[in-house]
mmCIF file of C-alpha atoms in Angstrom:
data_model
loop_
_atom_site.group_PDB
_atom_site.id
_atom_site.type_symbol
_atom_site.label_atom_id
_atom_site.label_comp_id
_atom_site.label_asym_id
_atom_site.label_seq_id
_atom_site.Cartn_x
_atom_site.Cartn_y
_atom_site.Cartn_z
ATOM 1 C CA MET A 129 -42.141 10.028 -6.659
ATOM 2 C CA ALA A 130 -40.920 6.530 -7.365
ATOM 3 C CA ASP A 131 -40.067 7.434 -10.984
ATOM 4 C CA ASP A 132 -37.608 10.069 -9.762
ATOM 5 C CA ALA A 133 -35.743 7.695 -7.482
ATOM 6 C CA LYS A 134 -32.128 6.931 -8.350
ATOM 7 C CA PRO A 135 -31.416 3.367 -9.461
ATOM 8 C CA VAL A 136 -30.013 1.132 -6.761
ATOM 9 C CA VAL A 137 -26.393 0.195 -7.428
ATOM 10 C CA GLU A 138 -25.522 -3.318 -6.317
ATOM 11 C CA PHE A 139 -22.058 -2.918 -4.852
ATOM 12 C CA THR A 140 -19.763 -5.877 -4.158
ATOM 13 C CA LYS A 141 -20.336 -7.400 -0.738
ATOM 14 C CA GLU A 142 -18.629 -10.785 -1.037
ATOM 15 C CA PHE A 143 -14.995 -11.431 -1.880
ATOM 16 C CA PRO A 144 -14.396 -15.175 -2.334
ATOM 17 C CA LYS A 145 -10.777 -14.757 -3.473
ATOM 18 C CA LYS A 146 -9.946 -12.824 -0.300
ATOM 19 C CA ASP A 147 -11.665 -15.452 1.810
ATOM 20 C CA ALA A 148 -9.871 -18.272 -0.026
ATOM 21 C CA ALA A 149 -6.458 -16.663 0.443
ATOM 22 C CA ILE A 150 -6.994 -16.249 4.180
ATOM 23 C CA ALA A 151 -8.292 -19.818 4.433
ATOM 24 C CA ALA A 152 -5.150 -20.985 2.621
ATOM 25 C CA GLY A 153 -2.980 -19.444 5.325
ATOM 26 C CA TYR A 154 -2.077 -16.020 4.003
ATOM 27 C CA LYS A 155 -2.062 -13.345 6.694
ATOM 28 C CA GLU A 156 -5.078 -11.067 6.761
ATOM 29 C CA LYS A 157 -2.786 -8.027 6.703
ATOM 30 C CA GLU A 158 -1.032 -9.060 3.479
ATOM 31 C CA VAL A 159 -4.356 -10.014 1.869
ATOM 32 C CA ALA A 160 -5.829 -6.631 2.788
ATOM 33 C CA LYS A 161 -2.731 -4.868 1.443
ATOM 34 C CA VAL A 162 -2.838 -6.508 -1.990
ATOM 35 C CA PHE A 163 -6.621 -6.055 -2.191
ATOM 36 C CA LYS A 164 -6.175 -2.342 -1.489
ATOM 37 C CA GLU A 165 -3.469 -2.081 -4.164
ATOM 38 C CA GLY A 166 -5.785 -3.735 -6.677
ATOM 39 C CA GLY A 167 -8.666 -1.453 -5.739
ATOM 40 C CA LYS A 168 -6.553 1.679 -6.124
ATOM 41 C CA LYS A 169 -5.138 0.580 -9.460
ATOM 42 C CA GLY A 170 -8.633 -0.323 -10.656
ATOM 43 C CA VAL A 171 -9.843 3.245 -10.180
ATOM 44 C CA GLU A 172 -6.790 4.557 -12.047
ATOM 45 C CA ILE A 173 -7.489 2.202 -14.951
ATOM 46 C CA GLU A 174 -11.142 3.241 -14.965
ATOM 47 C CA GLY A 175 -10.016 6.833 -15.348
ATOM 48 C CA ALA A 176 -7.692 5.983 -18.229
ATOM 49 C CA ALA A 177 -10.514 4.049 -19.898
ATOM 50 C CA ASP A 178 -12.908 6.971 -19.547
ATOM 51 C CA MET A 179 -10.428 9.249 -21.316
ATOM 52 C CA SER A 180 -9.178 6.870 -23.994
ATOM 53 C CA GLY A 181 -11.729 4.098 -24.474
ATOM 54 C CA LEU A 182 -9.263 1.321 -23.632
ATOM 55 C CA THR A 183 -10.879 -2.088 -23.135
ATOM 56 C CA CYS A 184 -7.845 -4.188 -22.139
ATOM 57 C CA PHE A 185 -4.970 -3.631 -19.758
ATOM 58 C CA CYS A 186 -1.815 -5.343 -18.466
ATOM 59 C CA THR A 187 0.057 -4.315 -15.329
ATOM 60 C CA ARG A 188 2.185 -5.484 -12.413
ATOM 61 C CA ILE A 189 1.051 -5.817 -8.799
ATOM 62 C CA GLN A 190 3.754 -5.089 -6.254
ATOM 63 C CA ASN A 191 2.330 -6.761 -3.136
ATOM 64 C CA ALA A 192 1.332 -10.175 -4.522
ATOM 65 C CA LYS A 193 4.808 -11.677 -3.938
ATOM 66 C CA GLY A 194 4.695 -13.908 -7.020
ATOM 67 C CA GLU A 195 1.710 -15.796 -5.565
ATOM 68 C CA VAL A 196 -1.342 -16.556 -7.718
ATOM 69 C CA ALA A 197 -3.669 -16.575 -4.699
ATOM 70 C CA LEU A 198 -2.678 -13.011 -3.762
ATOM 71 C CA LEU A 199 -2.782 -11.867 -7.382
ATOM 72 C CA GLU A 200 -6.362 -13.137 -7.640
ATOM 73 C CA VAL A 201 -7.190 -11.022 -4.583
ATOM 74 C CA ALA A 202 -5.769 -7.980 -6.372
ATOM 75 C CA MET A 203 -7.906 -8.730 -9.418
ATOM 76 C CA GLU A 204 -10.953 -9.049 -7.179
ATOM 77 C CA GLY A 205 -10.149 -5.630 -5.726
ATOM 78 C CA MET A 206 -9.801 -4.111 -9.182
ATOM 79 C CA ASN A 207 -13.160 -5.476 -10.325
ATOM 80 C CA ALA A 208 -15.115 -4.649 -7.164
ATOM 81 C CA ILE A 209 -18.101 -2.307 -7.359
ATOM 82 C CA PRO A 210 -17.740 0.195 -4.490
ATOM 83 C CA ASP A 211 -20.447 1.351 -2.135
ATOM 84 C CA PRO A 212 -21.811 4.492 -3.862
ATOM 85 C CA SER A 213 -22.558 6.083 -0.484
ATOM 86 C CA ASP A 214 -18.840 6.158 0.384
ATOM 87 C CA GLU A 215 -17.134 8.245 -2.314
ATOM 88 C CA GLU A 216 -13.990 8.689 -0.188
ATOM 89 C CA GLU A 217 -13.328 4.953 -0.290
ATOM 90 C CA ARG A 218 -14.093 4.524 -3.980
ATOM 91 C CA LYS A 219 -11.907 1.684 -5.284
ATOM 92 C CA GLY A 220 -12.120 -0.962 -7.978
ATOM 93 C CA CYS A 221 -14.557 0.004 -10.717
ATOM 94 C CA SER A 222 -12.704 -1.704 -13.581
ATOM 95 C CA GLY A 223 -14.710 -4.909 -14.020
ATOM 96 C CA HIS A 224 -15.570 -3.823 -17.566
ATOM 97 C CA ILE A 225 -11.907 -3.897 -18.598
ATOM 98 C CA SER A 226 -10.118 -7.147 -19.474
ATOM 99 C CA LYS A 227 -6.790 -7.513 -17.683
ATOM 100 C CA VAL A 228 -3.624 -9.511 -17.147
ATOM 101 C CA LEU A 229 -1.980 -8.965 -13.765
ATOM 102 C CA ILE A 230 1.616 -9.976 -13.134
ATOM 103 C CA SER A 231 3.625 -10.473 -9.957
ATOM 104 C CA GLU A 232 7.213 -11.662 -9.626
ATOM 105 C CA SER A 233 9.266 -13.194 -6.824
ATOM 106 C CA GLU A 234 13.003 -13.346 -7.436
ATOM 107 C CA GLU A 235 13.452 -15.301 -4.211
ATOM 108 C CA LYS A 236 11.108 -18.031 -5.452
ATOM 109 C CA GLY A 237 12.224 -17.684 -9.072
ATOM 110 C CA GLN A 238 8.667 -17.454 -10.331
ATOM 111 C CA ILE A 239 6.187 -15.240 -12.129
ATOM 112 C CA ALA A 240 2.468 -15.386 -11.256
ATOM 113 C CA MET A 241 -0.130 -14.187 -13.738
ATOM 114 C CA VAL A 242 -3.914 -13.870 -13.685
ATOM 115 C CA ALA A 243 -6.076 -13.087 -16.714
ATOM 116 C CA TYR A 244 -9.632 -11.775 -16.571
ATOM 117 C CA VAL A 245 -11.833 -11.166 -19.604
ATOM 118 C CA ALA A 246 -14.819 -8.838 -19.241
ATOM 119 C CA ASP A 247 -18.164 -9.389 -20.949
ATOM 120 C CA GLN A 248 -17.444 -6.443 -23.247
ATOM 121 C CA THR A 249 -14.520 -8.227 -24.942
ATOM 122 C CA LYS A 250 -15.374 -11.914 -24.551
ATOM 123 C CA ASP A 251 -16.122 -12.223 -28.269
ATOM 124 C CA LYS A 252 -12.552 -11.100 -29.063
ATOM 125 C CA LEU A 253 -10.509 -12.463 -26.173
ATOM 126 C CA ASN A 254 -10.192 -15.663 -24.143
ATOM 127 C CA ALA A 255 -8.460 -15.618 -20.740
ATOM 128 C CA LYS A 256 -6.961 -19.103 -21.027
ATOM 129 C CA ASP A 257 -5.667 -18.499 -24.547
ATOM 130 C CA TRP A 258 -4.308 -15.074 -23.570
ATOM 131 C CA LEU A 259 -2.231 -16.440 -20.701
ATOM 132 C CA GLN A 260 -1.041 -19.464 -22.654
ATOM 133 C CA GLY A 261 -0.057 -17.090 -25.436
ATOM 134 C CA VAL A 262 2.118 -15.220 -22.938
ATOM 135 C CA CYS A 263 3.669 -18.463 -21.716
ATOM 136 C CA ASP A 264 4.368 -19.669 -25.263
ATOM 137 C CA SER A 265 5.720 -16.346 -26.512
ATOM 138 C CA THR A 266 9.289 -16.333 -27.829
ATOM 139 C CA LEU A 267 9.650 -12.609 -27.138
ATOM 140 C CA GLY A 268 13.044 -11.986 -25.523
ATOM 141 C CA GLY A 269 13.537 -15.698 -24.897
ATOM 142 C CA GLY A 270 10.074 -16.463 -23.605
ATOM 143 C CA VAL A 271 8.346 -16.938 -20.283
ATOM 144 C CA GLY A 272 7.332 -20.599 -20.100
ATOM 145 C CA GLY A 273 4.632 -22.287 -18.074
ATOM 146 C CA THR A 274 1.261 -23.940 -18.593
ATOM 147 C CA VAL A 275 -2.062 -22.415 -17.616
ATOM 148 C CA ASP A 276 -3.510 -23.955 -14.447
ATOM 149 C CA GLU A 277 -6.295 -26.512 -14.610
ATOM 150 C CA GLY A 278 -9.737 -25.062 -14.160
ATOM 151 C CA ALA A 279 -9.035 -22.074 -16.382
ATOM 152 C CA THR A 280 -12.045 -20.655 -18.233
ATOM 153 C CA ALA A 281 -12.645 -18.202 -21.044
ATOM 154 C CA THR A 282 -13.036 -15.418 -18.473
ATOM 155 C CA TRP A 283 -10.532 -16.300 -15.708
ATOM 156 C CA ALA A 284 -7.166 -18.048 -15.861
ATOM 157 C CA THR A 285 -4.017 -18.332 -13.743
ATOM 158 C CA VAL A 286 -0.455 -19.560 -14.202
ATOM 159 C CA THR A 287 2.811 -19.685 -12.287
ATOM 160 C CA SER A 288 5.867 -19.741 -14.545
ATOM 161 C CA LYS A 289 8.997 -21.010 -12.803
ATOM 162 C CA GLU A 290 12.650 -20.420 -13.581
ATOM 163 C CA ASP A 291 14.448 -23.635 -14.552
ATOM 164 C CA LYS A 292 17.932 -22.135 -15.180
ATOM 165 C CA GLU A 293 18.219 -24.052 -18.451
ATOM 166 C CA ASN A 294 15.526 -22.614 -20.675
ATOM 167 C CA TYR A 295 14.040 -19.792 -18.615
ATOM 168 C CA PHE A 296 15.864 -17.357 -16.342
ATOM 169 C CA PHE A 297 13.963 -15.229 -13.859
ATOM 170 C CA LEU A 298 15.251 -11.807 -14.919
ATOM 171 C CA LYS A 299 14.512 -12.538 -18.577
ATOM 172 C CA MET A 300 11.067 -13.893 -17.685
ATOM 173 C CA LYS A 301 10.355 -10.769 -15.653
ATOM 174 C CA ASP A 302 11.303 -8.570 -18.594
ATOM 175 C CA ASN A 303 9.347 -10.632 -21.129
ATOM 176 C CA CYS A 304 5.965 -11.332 -19.531
ATOM 177 C CA LEU A 305 4.433 -7.837 -19.660
ATOM 178 C CA GLY A 306 5.627 -7.270 -23.226
ATOM 179 C CA ALA A 307 4.247 -10.643 -24.302
ATOM 180 C CA ALA A 308 0.838 -9.903 -22.744
ATOM 181 C CA ILE A 309 0.661 -6.569 -24.564
ATOM 182 C CA ALA A 310 1.918 -8.087 -27.827
ATOM 183 C CA TYR A 311 -0.942 -10.604 -27.677
ATOM 184 C CA LEU A 312 -3.390 -7.695 -27.535
ATOM 185 C CA ARG A 313 -1.638 -5.789 -30.305
ATOM 186 C CA GLU A 314 -1.943 -8.772 -32.629
ATOM 187 C CA ARG A 315 -5.713 -8.619 -32.129
ATOM 188 C CA ASP A 316 -5.982 -4.844 -32.399
ATOM 189 C CA LEU A 317 -6.977 -4.600 -28.722
ATOM 190 C CA PHE A 318 -4.088 -2.494 -27.437
ATOM 191 C CA GLN A 319 -4.272 1.273 -27.517
ATOM 192 C CA ASP A 320 -1.210 3.471 -27.615
ATOM 193 C CA ASP A 321 -0.162 6.587 -29.489
ATOM 194 C CA SER A 322 0.407 4.669 -32.715
ATOM 195 C CA SER A 323 -3.146 3.289 -32.656
ATOM 196 C CA SER A 324 -4.847 6.611 -31.921
ATOM 197 C CA GLU A 325 -6.237 8.484 -34.899
ATOM 198 C CA GLU A 326 -6.968 11.594 -32.865
ATOM 199 C CA GLY A 327 -3.551 12.508 -31.539
ATOM 200 C CA ASP A 328 -2.427 11.889 -27.966
ATOM 201 C CA ASN A 329 -3.978 8.938 -26.209
ATOM 202 C CA PRO A 330 -4.167 9.181 -22.379
ATOM 203 C CA ALA A 331 -3.782 5.394 -22.127
ATOM 204 C CA ALA A 332 -0.295 5.637 -23.594
ATOM 205 C CA ASP A 333 0.908 7.709 -20.624
ATOM 206 C CA PHE A 334 -0.388 5.241 -18.041
ATOM 207 C CA GLU A 335 2.092 2.897 -16.352
ATOM 208 C CA TRP A 336 1.449 -0.481 -18.006
#
């Protein structure tokens, strides 16, 4: 009977960030690699959220090479809805969790960051303000940078560059993740052991 049929899940079929990165000249292999990393990390975050109720997350992406375009691909992979018929290739699944992703390149002396705000937290968080808050933070000497034009309340990017006078790469690298988390803490959106009223919080053991 029609009433007993399972609801159809609309899985993600188009990936404009992947397409844009390839069109911009990035190799398909490196785009696929960073997309896969994002997809894998998305499933891990989904699991942590299921156990702890976390709604926001900040983490580093290893294969984005300090490039915003590749970091956006990773975010796209994290937010993708997988094909439900292929459980073995289940990746992504974290589009309901707001995130800041970070990637560094010591060779280029720069830090790339992408912020995404999910519908579930858009009344408490703004992607552009979140990233600019990281850039403007004085934590550990700061990060620096100005959010890219075209930023919205749900998606924002920035590339912070070392200038060897005010901002040094190694300090920036150390500061950016802490500043992104501090921004959440100030708004009571970060969950760790100290914010859990029921003992151990699985989110606290996850690699932020």
